[in-house]
CSV table of C-alpha atoms in Angstrom, one decimal:
chain,number,residue,atom,x,y,z
A,1,MET,CA,58.6,-22.1,-3.4
A,2,THR,CA,61.6,-20.3,-2.1
A,3,GLU,CA,64.9,-21.9,-2.7
A,4,ILE,CA,66.6,-23.3,0.4
A,5,VAL,CA,70.1,-22.0,0.9
A,6,THR,CA,72.6,-24.4,2.7
A,7,ALA,CA,75.9,-24.0,4.5
A,8,GLY,CA,78.6,-25.8,6.1
A,9,VAL,CA,81.1,-24.4,8.7
A,10,LEU,CA,84.6,-25.5,8.7
A,11,VAL,CA,86.4,-24.6,12.1
A,12,ILE,CA,90.3,-24.8,11.7
A,13,GLY,CA,92.6,-25.1,14.7
A,14,ASP,CA,94.7,-27.7,16.8
A,15,GLU,CA,93.6,-25.6,19.9
A,16,ILE,CA,90.0,-26.6,19.6
A,17,LEU,CA,90.8,-30.3,19.1
A,18,SER,CA,93.2,-30.3,22.0
A,19,GLY,CA,90.4,-28.7,24.2
A,20,ARG,CA,92.7,-25.9,25.2
A,21,THR,CA,90.3,-23.3,23.4
A,22,LYS,CA,86.6,-23.8,23.7
A,23,ASP,CA,85.0,-23.0,20.5
A,24,GLN,CA,82.5,-20.1,20.5
A,25,ASN,CA,82.0,-19.6,16.8
A,26,ILE,CA,79.9,-22.5,15.8
A,27,GLY,CA,76.9,-21.5,18.0
A,28,PHE,CA,77.4,-17.8,16.8
A,29,ILE,CA,77.6,-18.8,13.1
A,30,ALA,CA,74.5,-21.2,13.5
A,31,GLU,CA,72.4,-18.7,15.2
A,32,TYR,CA,73.4,-16.1,12.7
A,33,LEU,CA,72.6,-18.1,9.6
A,34,THR,CA,69.2,-19.3,10.9
A,35,ASN,CA,68.3,-15.7,11.4
A,36,ILE,CA,69.3,-14.7,8.0
A,37,GLY,CA,67.5,-17.7,6.1
A,38,ILE,CA,70.5,-19.9,5.6
A,39,ASP,CA,70.5,-23.4,6.7
A,40,LEU,CA,73.4,-24.7,8.4
A,41,ARG,CA,73.7,-28.4,7.6
A,42,GLU,CA,76.9,-29.5,9.0
A,43,VAL,CA,80.1,-28.4,10.8
A,44,ARG,CA,83.5,-30.0,10.8
A,45,VAL,CA,86.5,-29.0,13.2
A,46,VAL,CA,89.9,-30.0,11.7
A,47,ALA,CA,93.6,-29.6,12.7
A,48,ASP,CA,96.0,-26.9,11.3
A,49,ASP,CA,97.0,-29.3,8.4
A,50,GLU,CA,96.9,-28.2,4.9
A,51,ALA,CA,96.0,-31.4,3.3
A,52,VAL,CA,93.3,-32.1,6.1
A,53,ILE,CA,91.8,-28.6,5.5
A,54,ILE,CA,91.7,-29.1,1.7
A,55,GLU,CA,89.8,-32.4,1.9
A,56,ALA,CA,87.2,-31.1,4.4
A,57,LEU,CA,86.7,-27.8,2.4
A,58,ASP,CA,86.3,-29.7,-0.9
A,59,ALA,CA,83.7,-32.1,0.7
A,60,LEU,CA,81.8,-29.1,2.0
A,61,ARG,CA,81.8,-26.7,-0.8
A,62,ALA,CA,80.7,-29.3,-3.2
A,63,ARG,CA,77.7,-30.1,-1.0
A,64,TYR,CA,76.4,-26.6,0.2
A,65,HIS,CA,75.8,-23.2,-1.1
A,66,TYR,CA,78.3,-21.7,1.2
A,67,VAL,CA,81.3,-22.7,3.6
A,68,PHE,CA,82.3,-20.6,6.3
A,69,THR,CA,85.8,-21.2,7.7
A,70,THR,CA,87.0,-19.9,10.9
A,71,GLY,CA,90.8,-19.7,12.1
A,72,GLY,CA,94.2,-20.0,10.8
A,73,ILE,CA,94.4,-16.6,8.8
A,74,GLY,CA,97.1,-15.0,11.4
A,75,PRO,CA,100.7,-14.2,11.0
A,76,THR,CA,102.6,-17.3,12.3
A,77,HIS,CA,103.7,-20.7,10.7
A,78,ASP,CA,100.6,-22.7,12.0
A,79,ASP,CA,98.2,-20.4,10.0
A,80,VAL,CA,97.8,-22.2,6.8
A,81,THR,CA,94.2,-21.5,6.0
A,82,ALA,CA,94.7,-19.1,2.9
A,83,ASP,CA,97.2,-21.3,1.3
A,84,ALA,CA,94.9,-24.4,1.6
A,85,VAL,CA,91.9,-22.4,0.3
A,86,ALA,CA,94.1,-21.3,-2.6
A,87,LYS,CA,95.2,-24.8,-3.4
A,88,ALA,CA,91.6,-26.2,-3.0
A,89,PHE,CA,90.6,-23.7,-5.8
A,90,GLY,CA,93.9,-24.2,-7.9
A,91,VAL,CA,94.6,-20.7,-7.8
A,92,GLY,CA,97.7,-18.8,-6.8
A,93,ILE,CA,98.2,-16.7,-3.6
A,94,ASP,CA,100.1,-13.5,-3.2
A,95,HIS,CA,100.4,-10.3,-1.2
A,96,HIS,CA,97.3,-8.3,-2.0
A,97,PRO,CA,98.2,-4.8,-3.2
A,98,GLU,CA,95.2,-3.2,-1.4
A,99,VAL,CA,96.0,-5.0,2.0
A,100,VAL,CA,99.8,-4.3,1.8
A,101,ALA,CA,98.8,-0.6,1.3
A,102,ARG,CA,96.6,-0.5,4.5
A,103,PHE,CA,99.4,-2.4,6.2
A,104,ARG,CA,101.9,0.4,5.2
A,105,GLU,CA,99.5,3.0,6.8
A,106,ARG,CA,99.3,1.1,10.1
A,107,PHE,CA,102.9,-0.3,10.7
A,108,THR,CA,106.4,1.2,10.5
A,109,GLU,CA,108.9,-0.4,8.0
A,110,ALA,CA,110.6,-2.4,10.9
A,111,GLU,CA,107.1,-3.8,11.9
A,112,LEU,CA,106.1,-4.8,8.4
A,113,ASN,CA,108.2,-8.1,8.6
A,114,GLU,CA,107.6,-11.3,6.7
A,115,ALA,CA,105.2,-12.6,9.5
A,116,ARG,CA,102.8,-9.6,9.0
A,117,LEU,CA,102.9,-9.5,5.4
A,118,ARG,CA,101.9,-13.1,5.6
A,119,MET,CA,98.6,-11.7,6.6
A,120,THR,CA,98.2,-9.9,3.3
A,121,ARG,CA,98.5,-13.1,1.3
A,122,ILE,CA,95.1,-13.6,-0.4
A,123,PRO,CA,94.1,-16.1,-3.0
A,124,ASP,CA,93.8,-14.8,-6.6
A,125,GLY,CA,90.4,-13.5,-7.4
A,126,ALA,CA,89.2,-13.5,-3.9
A,127,GLU,CA,87.0,-10.6,-2.6
A,128,LEU,CA,88.3,-8.9,0.6
A,129,ILE,CA,86.3,-9.0,3.8
A,130,GLN,CA,87.6,-6.1,5.8
A,131,SER,CA,86.9,-2.8,7.6
A,132,ALA,CA,88.8,-0.1,9.4
A,133,THR,CA,89.0,-2.0,12.6
A,134,ILE,CA,90.0,-5.4,11.1
A,135,LEU,CA,93.6,-5.9,10.6
A,136,ALA,CA,94.0,-9.3,8.6
A,137,PRO,CA,91.1,-9.4,6.3
A,138,GLY,CA,89.0,-12.4,5.6
A,139,PHE,CA,88.0,-13.0,2.1
A,140,LYS,CA,85.3,-14.8,-0.1
A,141,ILE,CA,86.4,-16.9,-3.1
A,142,GLY,CA,83.8,-18.9,-5.0
A,143,ASN,CA,81.3,-20.1,-2.3
A,144,VAL,CA,84.0,-20.3,0.5
A,145,ILE,CA,84.0,-17.4,3.1
A,146,VAL,CA,87.2,-17.4,5.1
A,147,LEU,CA,86.8,-15.7,8.5
A,148,ALA,CA,89.0,-15.0,11.6
A,149,GLY,CA,89.0,-17.3,14.4
A,150,VAL,CA,89.0,-14.7,17.1
A,151,PRO,CA,85.2,-14.4,17.9
A,152,SER,CA,84.9,-10.7,17.9
A,153,ILE,CA,86.7,-10.2,14.6
A,154,MET,CA,84.8,-13.2,13.1
A,155,GLN,CA,81.4,-11.6,14.2
A,156,ALA,CA,82.4,-8.3,12.5
A,157,MET,CA,83.3,-10.1,9.4
A,158,MET,CA,79.9,-11.8,9.3
A,159,ASP,CA,78.2,-8.5,9.3
A,160,ILE,CA,80.3,-7.3,6.4
A,161,VAL,CA,79.8,-10.5,4.2
A,162,SER,CA,76.2,-11.4,5.0
A,163,PRO,CA,74.4,-8.8,3.0
A,164,LYS,CA,76.2,-10.2,-0.1
A,165,LEU,CA,74.9,-13.8,0.5
A,166,LYS,CA,71.7,-15.0,-1.2
A,167,SER,CA,69.4,-16.4,1.4
A,168,GLY,CA,66.2,-18.5,1.5
A,169,ALA,CA,62.9,-18.1,3.4
A,170,ARG,CA,63.8,-17.9,6.9
A,171,MET,CA,63.2,-20.9,9.2
A,172,LEU,CA,60.6,-19.8,11.8
A,173,SER,CA,60.2,-21.5,15.1
A,174,GLU,CA,58.2,-21.5,18.2
A,175,THR,CA,59.2,-23.1,21.6
A,176,ILE,CA,56.5,-24.6,23.8
A,177,ARG,CA,57.2,-25.6,27.3
A,178,ALA,CA,55.5,-29.0,27.7
A,179,ASN,CA,55.6,-29.2,31.5
A,180,ALA,CA,55.9,-33.0,31.1
A,181,ARG,CA,58.6,-35.7,31.0
A,182,GLU,CA,59.9,-36.4,27.3
A,183,GLY,CA,59.0,-40.2,28.0
A,184,ASP,CA,55.3,-39.2,28.7
A,185,ILE,CA,54.9,-37.3,25.4
A,186,GLY,CA,56.9,-39.1,23.2
A,187,GLY,CA,54.1,-41.3,21.8
A,188,PRO,CA,51.5,-38.4,20.9
A,189,LEU,CA,54.4,-36.3,19.7
A,190,ARG,CA,55.6,-39.1,17.3
A,191,ALA,CA,52.0,-39.2,15.9
A,192,LEU,CA,51.7,-35.6,15.8
A,193,ALA,CA,55.1,-35.2,13.9
A,194,GLU,CA,53.8,-37.7,11.4
A,195,ALA,CA,50.8,-35.9,10.9
A,196,HIS,CA,52.4,-32.6,10.4
A,197,PRO,CA,55.2,-33.3,8.0
A,198,GLU,CA,55.4,-29.9,6.9
A,199,ALA,CA,56.8,-28.8,10.3
A,200,ILE,CA,60.0,-30.1,12.0
A,201,ILE,CA,59.1,-31.0,15.5
A,202,GLY,CA,62.0,-31.3,18.1
A,203,SER,CA,61.9,-32.4,21.7
A,204,TYR,CA,64.6,-31.1,24.2
A,205,PRO,CA,64.6,-32.4,27.9
A,206,PHE,CA,65.6,-29.9,30.5
A,207,LEU,CA,65.7,-29.8,34.3
A,208,ASP,CA,63.2,-27.0,35.4
A,209,GLU,CA,63.5,-24.5,38.4
A,210,ASP,CA,62.5,-27.2,40.8
A,211,ARG,CA,65.1,-29.7,39.2
A,212,LYS,CA,62.2,-31.8,37.8
A,213,PRO,CA,62.4,-33.4,34.4
A,214,ASN,CA,60.7,-31.2,31.8
A,215,THR,CA,60.6,-30.7,28.0
A,216,ASN,CA,60.8,-27.9,25.4
A,217,LEU,CA,59.0,-28.8,22.2
A,218,VAL,CA,60.5,-26.8,19.3
A,219,VAL,CA,58.4,-26.5,16.1
A,220,ARG,CA,60.0,-25.2,12.9
A,221,SER,CA,58.6,-24.3,9.7
A,222,ARG,CA,59.5,-21.7,6.8
A,223,ASP,CA,55.7,-21.2,6.3
A,224,PRO,CA,54.1,-18.9,9.1
A,225,GLU,CA,50.6,-20.7,8.5
A,226,GLN,CA,52.1,-24.1,8.8
A,227,LEU,CA,53.9,-23.1,11.7
A,228,ARG,CA,50.6,-21.9,13.2
A,229,VAL,CA,48.8,-25.0,12.6
A,230,ALA,CA,51.5,-27.4,14.0
A,231,VAL,CA,52.0,-25.1,17.1
A,232,ALA,CA,48.2,-25.3,17.7
A,233,ALA,CA,48.3,-29.1,17.4
A,234,VAL,CA,51.1,-29.3,19.9
A,235,LYS,CA,49.4,-27.2,22.3
A,236,ASP,CA,46.0,-29.2,21.9
A,237,MET,CA,48.0,-32.5,22.5
A,238,LEU,CA,49.5,-31.0,25.7
A,239,THR,CA,46.0,-29.7,26.9
A,240,LYS,CA,44.8,-33.3,26.5
A,241,LEU,CA,47.7,-34.7,28.1
A,242,HIS,CA,47.5,-32.4,31.3
A,243,THR,CA,43.5,-32.8,31.7
A,244,PRO,CA,42.6,-35.5,34.2
A,245,HIS,CA,40.7,-38.4,32.6
B,1,MET,CA,107.5,-45.8,20.3
B,2,THR,CA,104.1,-45.7,21.8
B,3,GLU,CA,101.2,-46.0,19.4
B,4,ILE,CA,99.2,-42.9,18.8
B,5,VAL,CA,95.6,-43.5,19.5
B,6,THR,CA,93.2,-41.3,17.6
B,7,ALA,CA,89.5,-40.2,17.7
B,8,GLY,CA,86.7,-38.5,16.1
B,9,VAL,CA,83.6,-37.0,17.7
B,10,LEU,CA,80.2,-36.8,16.0
B,11,VAL,CA,77.7,-34.5,17.6
B,12,ILE,CA,74.0,-35.2,16.4
B,13,GLY,CA,71.3,-32.7,16.7
B,14,ASP,CA,69.2,-30.1,14.6
B,15,GLU,CA,69.2,-27.9,17.7
B,16,ILE,CA,73.0,-27.4,17.5
B,17,LEU,CA,72.8,-26.6,13.8
B,18,SER,CA,69.9,-24.1,14.3
B,19,GLY,CA,72.0,-22.4,17.1
B,20,ARG,CA,69.2,-22.9,19.7
B,21,THR,CA,71.5,-24.9,21.7
B,22,LYS,CA,75.0,-24.2,22.2
B,23,ASP,CA,77.2,-27.3,22.2
B,24,GLN,CA,79.1,-27.9,25.4
B,25,ASN,CA,80.3,-31.4,24.6
B,26,ILE,CA,82.8,-30.8,21.9
B,27,GLY,CA,85.2,-28.9,24.3
B,28,PHE,CA,84.7,-31.2,27.2
B,29,ILE,CA,85.4,-34.3,25.2
B,30,ALA,CA,88.6,-32.7,23.5
B,31,GLU,CA,90.1,-31.8,26.8
B,32,TYR,CA,89.1,-35.3,28.3
B,33,LEU,CA,90.7,-37.3,25.5
B,34,THR,CA,93.9,-35.1,25.6
B,35,ASN,CA,94.2,-35.9,29.4
B,36,ILE,CA,93.9,-39.6,28.8
B,37,GLY,CA,96.3,-39.8,25.7
B,38,ILE,CA,94.0,-40.0,22.9
B,39,ASP,CA,94.3,-37.5,19.9
B,40,LEU,CA,91.0,-35.9,18.8
B,41,ARG,CA,91.6,-35.5,15.2
B,42,GLU,CA,88.2,-34.2,13.8
B,43,VAL,CA,84.7,-33.3,14.9
B,44,ARG,CA,81.5,-33.1,12.9
B,45,VAL,CA,78.0,-32.0,13.7
B,46,VAL,CA,75.1,-33.2,11.8
B,47,ALA,CA,71.4,-33.2,11.7
B,48,ASP,CA,68.9,-35.7,13.3
B,49,ASP,CA,68.8,-37.6,10.0
B,50,GLU,CA,69.5,-41.4,9.7
B,51,ALA,CA,71.3,-41.3,6.3
B,52,VAL,CA,73.2,-38.3,7.3
B,53,ILE,CA,74.5,-39.9,10.6
B,54,ILE,CA,75.4,-43.2,8.9
B,55,GLU,CA,77.6,-41.5,6.2
B,56,ALA,CA,79.4,-39.4,8.8
B,57,LEU,CA,79.9,-42.4,11.2
B,58,ASP,CA,81.2,-44.5,8.6
B,59,ALA,CA,83.7,-42.0,7.4
B,60,LEU,CA,85.0,-41.3,11.1
B,61,ARG,CA,85.0,-44.8,12.3
B,62,ALA,CA,87.0,-46.0,9.2
B,63,ARG,CA,89.6,-43.3,9.9
B,64,TYR,CA,90.1,-43.2,13.6
B,65,HIS,CA,90.6,-45.6,16.5
B,66,TYR,CA,87.4,-44.4,18.4
B,67,VAL,CA,84.4,-42.4,17.4
B,68,PHE,CA,82.4,-40.7,20.3
B,69,THR,CA,78.9,-39.7,19.4
B,70,THR,CA,76.6,-37.3,21.4
B,71,GLY,CA,72.8,-36.7,21.1
B,72,GLY,CA,69.8,-38.5,19.7
B,73,ILE,CA,69.3,-41.3,22.2
B,74,GLY,CA,66.1,-40.1,24.0
B,75,PRO,CA,62.6,-41.4,23.8
B,76,THR,CA,61.1,-39.1,21.0
B,77,HIS,CA,60.7,-39.5,17.1
B,78,ASP,CA,63.9,-37.2,16.6
B,79,ASP,CA,66.1,-39.6,18.4
B,80,VAL,CA,67.6,-41.8,15.8
B,81,THR,CA,71.2,-42.4,16.8
B,82,ALA,CA,70.8,-46.0,17.9
B,83,ASP,CA,69.1,-47.0,14.7
B,84,ALA,CA,71.6,-45.3,12.5
B,85,VAL,CA,74.5,-47.0,14.4
B,86,ALA,CA,72.8,-50.3,14.0
B,87,LYS,CA,72.3,-49.8,10.4
B,88,ALA,CA,76.1,-48.6,10.0
B,89,PHE,CA,77.3,-51.8,11.6
B,90,GLY,CA,74.7,-54.0,9.7
B,91,VAL,CA,73.3,-55.4,12.9
B,92,GLY,CA,69.8,-55.7,14.4
B,93,ILE,CA,68.6,-53.5,17.1
B,94,ASP,CA,66.0,-54.6,19.9
B,95,HIS,CA,64.9,-53.9,23.4
B,96,HIS,CA,67.7,-54.8,25.7
B,97,PRO,CA,66.6,-57.3,28.4
B,98,GLU,CA,68.9,-55.8,31.2
B,99,VAL,CA,67.8,-52.3,30.4
B,100,VAL,CA,64.1,-53.2,30.2
B,101,ALA,CA,64.4,-55.0,33.7
B,102,ARG,CA,66.1,-51.8,34.9
B,103,PHE,CA,63.2,-49.7,33.5
B,104,ARG,CA,60.7,-51.9,35.1
B,105,GLU,CA,62.1,-51.3,38.5
B,106,ARG,CA,62.2,-47.5,37.9
B,107,PHE,CA,58.8,-47.0,36.1
B,108,THR,CA,55.1,-48.0,36.7
B,109,GLU,CA,53.5,-50.2,34.0
B,110,ALA,CA,51.6,-47.0,32.7
B,111,GLU,CA,54.8,-45.1,32.5
B,112,LEU,CA,56.5,-47.7,30.6
B,113,ASN,CA,55.0,-46.7,27.4
B,114,GLU,CA,56.6,-47.1,23.7
B,115,ALA,CA,58.4,-43.8,24.0
B,116,ARG,CA,60.3,-44.9,27.1
B,117,LEU,CA,60.9,-48.3,25.9
B,118,ARG,CA,62.5,-46.8,22.9
B,119,MET,CA,65.5,-45.9,25.1
B,120,THR,CA,65.8,-49.5,25.9
B,121,ARG,CA,66.6,-50.3,22.1
B,122,ILE,CA,70.3,-51.3,21.8
B,123,PRO,CA,72.1,-52.6,18.5
B,124,ASP,CA,72.9,-56.2,18.9
B,125,GLY,CA,76.2,-56.9,20.4
B,126,ALA,CA,76.8,-53.5,21.9
B,127,GLU,CA,78.2,-53.2,25.4
B,128,LEU,CA,76.1,-50.9,27.7
B,129,ILE,CA,77.3,-47.8,29.3
B,130,GLN,CA,75.4,-47.3,32.3
B,131,SER,CA,75.0,-46.6,36.1
B,132,ALA,CA,72.4,-46.1,38.7
B,133,THR,CA,72.1,-42.5,37.8
B,134,ILE,CA,71.8,-42.8,34.2
B,135,LEU,CA,68.4,-43.6,32.8
B,136,ALA,CA,68.9,-44.3,29.1
B,137,PRO,CA,72.3,-46.1,28.7
B,138,GLY,CA,74.9,-45.3,26.3
B,139,PHE,CA,76.7,-48.0,24.5
B,140,LYS,CA,80.0,-49.0,22.8
B,141,ILE,CA,79.8,-51.2,19.5
B,142,GLY,CA,83.0,-51.8,17.8
B,143,ASN,CA,84.9,-48.6,17.8
B,144,VAL,CA,82.0,-46.3,18.4
B,145,ILE,CA,80.9,-45.1,21.7
B,146,VAL,CA,77.4,-43.7,21.7
B,147,LEU,CA,76.9,-41.1,24.5
B,148,ALA,CA,73.9,-38.9,25.8
B,149,GLY,CA,73.6,-35.3,24.6
B,150,VAL,CA,72.7,-33.8,27.8
B,151,PRO,CA,76.2,-32.5,29.3
B,152,SER,CA,76.0,-33.9,32.8
B,153,ILE,CA,75.0,-37.4,31.6
B,154,MET,CA,77.6,-37.5,28.7
B,155,GLN,CA,80.3,-36.6,31.3
B,156,ALA,CA,79.2,-39.5,33.6
B,157,MET,CA,79.3,-41.9,30.5
B,158,MET,CA,82.8,-40.7,29.7
B,159,ASP,CA,84.0,-41.7,33.1
B,160,ILE,CA,82.4,-45.1,32.9
B,161,VAL,CA,83.8,-46.0,29.3
B,162,SER,CA,87.2,-44.3,29.3
B,163,PRO,CA,88.8,-47.0,31.4
B,164,LYS,CA,88.0,-49.6,28.6
B,165,LEU,CA,89.7,-47.7,26.1
B,166,LYS,CA,93.2,-48.0,24.8
B,167,SER,CA,95.3,-45.0,25.0
B,168,GLY,CA,98.7,-43.7,23.8
B,169,ALA,CA,101.3,-41.7,25.3
B,170,ARG,CA,99.7,-38.5,26.6
B,171,MET,CA,100.3,-35.3,24.7
B,172,LEU,CA,102.2,-32.8,27.0
B,173,SER,CA,101.9,-29.3,26.8
B,174,GLU,CA,103.4,-26.0,28.1
B,175,THR,CA,102.0,-22.6,27.5
B,176,ILE,CA,104.5,-19.6,27.4
B,177,ARG,CA,103.1,-15.9,27.6
B,178,ALA,CA,105.3,-14.2,25.0
B,179,ASN,CA,104.4,-10.5,26.0
B,180,ALA,CA,104.8,-9.7,22.4
B,181,ARG,CA,102.4,-9.2,19.4
B,182,GLU,CA,102.0,-12.3,17.2
B,183,GLY,CA,103.2,-10.3,14.1
B,184,ASP,CA,106.6,-9.5,16.0
B,185,ILE,CA,107.4,-13.1,16.7
B,186,GLY,CA,106.0,-14.8,13.8
B,187,GLY,CA,109.4,-14.9,12.0
B,188,PRO,CA,111.8,-16.2,14.8
B,189,LEU,CA,109.0,-18.6,15.8
B,190,ARG,CA,108.6,-20.1,12.4
B,191,ALA,CA,112.4,-20.9,12.3
B,192,LEU,CA,112.2,-22.4,15.7
B,193,ALA,CA,109.2,-24.5,14.6
B,194,GLU,CA,111.3,-25.7,11.7
B,195,ALA,CA,114.4,-26.4,14.0
B,196,HIS,CA,112.2,-28.4,16.3
B,197,PRO,CA,110.0,-30.8,14.2
B,198,GLU,CA,109.5,-33.3,17.3
B,199,ALA,CA,107.4,-30.5,19.0
B,200,ILE,CA,104.1,-28.8,17.7
B,201,ILE,CA,104.2,-25.2,18.3
B,202,GLY,CA,101.1,-23.0,18.3
B,203,SER,CA,100.6,-19.4,18.4
B,204,TYR,CA,97.4,-17.9,20.0
B,205,PRO,CA,96.9,-14.1,20.0
B,206,PHE,CA,94.9,-12.8,23.0
B,207,LEU,CA,94.2,-9.3,24.3
B,208,ASP,CA,95.8,-8.9,27.8
B,209,GLU,CA,94.6,-7.2,31.0
B,210,ASP,CA,95.4,-3.7,29.4
B,211,ARG,CA,93.7,-4.5,26.2
B,212,LYS,CA,97.1,-4.9,24.6
B,213,PRO,CA,97.6,-7.5,22.0
B,214,ASN,CA,99.7,-10.4,23.2
B,215,THR,CA,100.3,-14.1,22.5
B,216,ASN,CA,100.5,-17.4,24.1
B,217,LEU,CA,102.8,-19.9,22.6
B,218,VAL,CA,101.9,-23.5,23.3
B,219,VAL,CA,104.5,-26.1,22.8
B,220,ARG,CA,103.4,-29.6,22.7
B,221,SER,CA,105.0,-33.1,22.6
B,222,ARG,CA,104.5,-36.6,23.9
B,223,ASP,CA,108.2,-36.8,25.0
B,224,PRO,CA,108.9,-34.8,28.3
B,225,GLU,CA,112.7,-34.3,27.2
B,226,GLN,CA,111.8,-33.0,23.7
B,227,LEU,CA,109.1,-30.7,25.3
B,228,ARG,CA,111.6,-29.4,27.6
B,229,VAL,CA,114.1,-28.6,24.8
B,230,ALA,CA,111.5,-26.9,22.6
B,231,VAL,CA,110.2,-24.8,25.7
B,232,ALA,CA,113.8,-23.8,26.5
B,233,ALA,CA,114.3,-22.7,22.9
B,234,VAL,CA,110.9,-20.7,22.9
B,235,LYS,CA,112.0,-19.0,25.9
B,236,ASP,CA,115.5,-18.2,24.8
B,237,MET,CA,113.8,-16.6,21.6
B,238,LEU,CA,111.8,-14.6,23.7
B,239,THR,CA,114.6,-13.3,25.8
B,240,LYS,CA,116.5,-12.2,22.8
B,241,LEU,CA,113.5,-10.4,21.5
B,242,HIS,CA,112.8,-8.5,24.7
B,243,THR,CA,116.6,-7.6,25.2
B,244,PRO,CA,117.3,-4.2,23.6
B,245,HIS,CA,119.7,-4.2,21.0
């Protein structure tokens, strides 16, 4: 049996909670983690408030193998993520010499003000997540991975950090279009799900091209053979359903 | 002083955590609540798992005036929200006569199978959220409002339930385009935020039309006069910044 590796995501930002900014990171990270064999189990969105961030972070990092945070690592007063993470881990936080050196190459002395230097503050013992195209680095401390809030930068950081993460067997999935209303297949589908506990079977209604109610059935398993068996059972169920009798 | 009314959102669904479905409800509800004077403080996304839903629901409903859930009220075995809510409140759950009567008008006897009747199961004492165009109703029990996961239906339900909610003074906001890099205004902005604790000032970097780094400053307050004063201070700060010296 391969170990199951789990994760939580903590999205940090008043602008998401006010609705001003529509989050694009949850969906990206969810799909990314599924693809590399990490199970996303929970997401939380909280405000730019140090105490609130610490509480959510402590809850998630105790519960899952990894926690990914997004947002709050910029140069302004409302960017409090790095401080919150340092406090959660009970470590100090200071200007990181390597990041400061990179900033000195990139900025003039006049530009290198206190606000910009704020982005070089990294909790003690954290590992940097950076590249030539990333200004303010992300970092990894313990099982917490701190990413930018801007989607393109967050995505670049995921590519840098992901090879360093342990991952489990990838969750495989297959989607079967039922060509039936969810209410018509709910009964046989329940029986089928109970008969195949080794697979996870989800049912997702949608309106098709003709605006008619239809259903996608998604079968998931870490084991290719178990997936195949459950998918065959679903298809068999649908064939019987669609055969006039 | 007007009371501040707070809310949490609980998004329920394996498909969001796997990344298969990209959530559209968080952003909609966030904006909606801001507009009607309710402060969204926290969002959680959890799996279709009764125990997990109950735990998150109990945490959120104890903490905020209202909790809005989305997802998990359809006809299939993976729709467990109504049962989880009933258990969280320690009440029974049964086929609701009014909903069953509506289903009898809409479906033939053959169509009215156990799966469809599952959608008529409502926790005891809950108030229905329904209309002629909504098949499976949402419901409100205590401070918990249970909504559909399909965005169009969820949105219709919000319109039905929102007039029944108490709301506080609306959070007002004004966005000022800084025409400056975030790192250049971080210092004066921090001083300004500290001098105007009655307003909340957020800083959001973006790339402008010429792909140049720019910043939106968002000033928020429930008091129009305090908002005006803080906005004027931000504009004054920017004018000084942009004046050659």
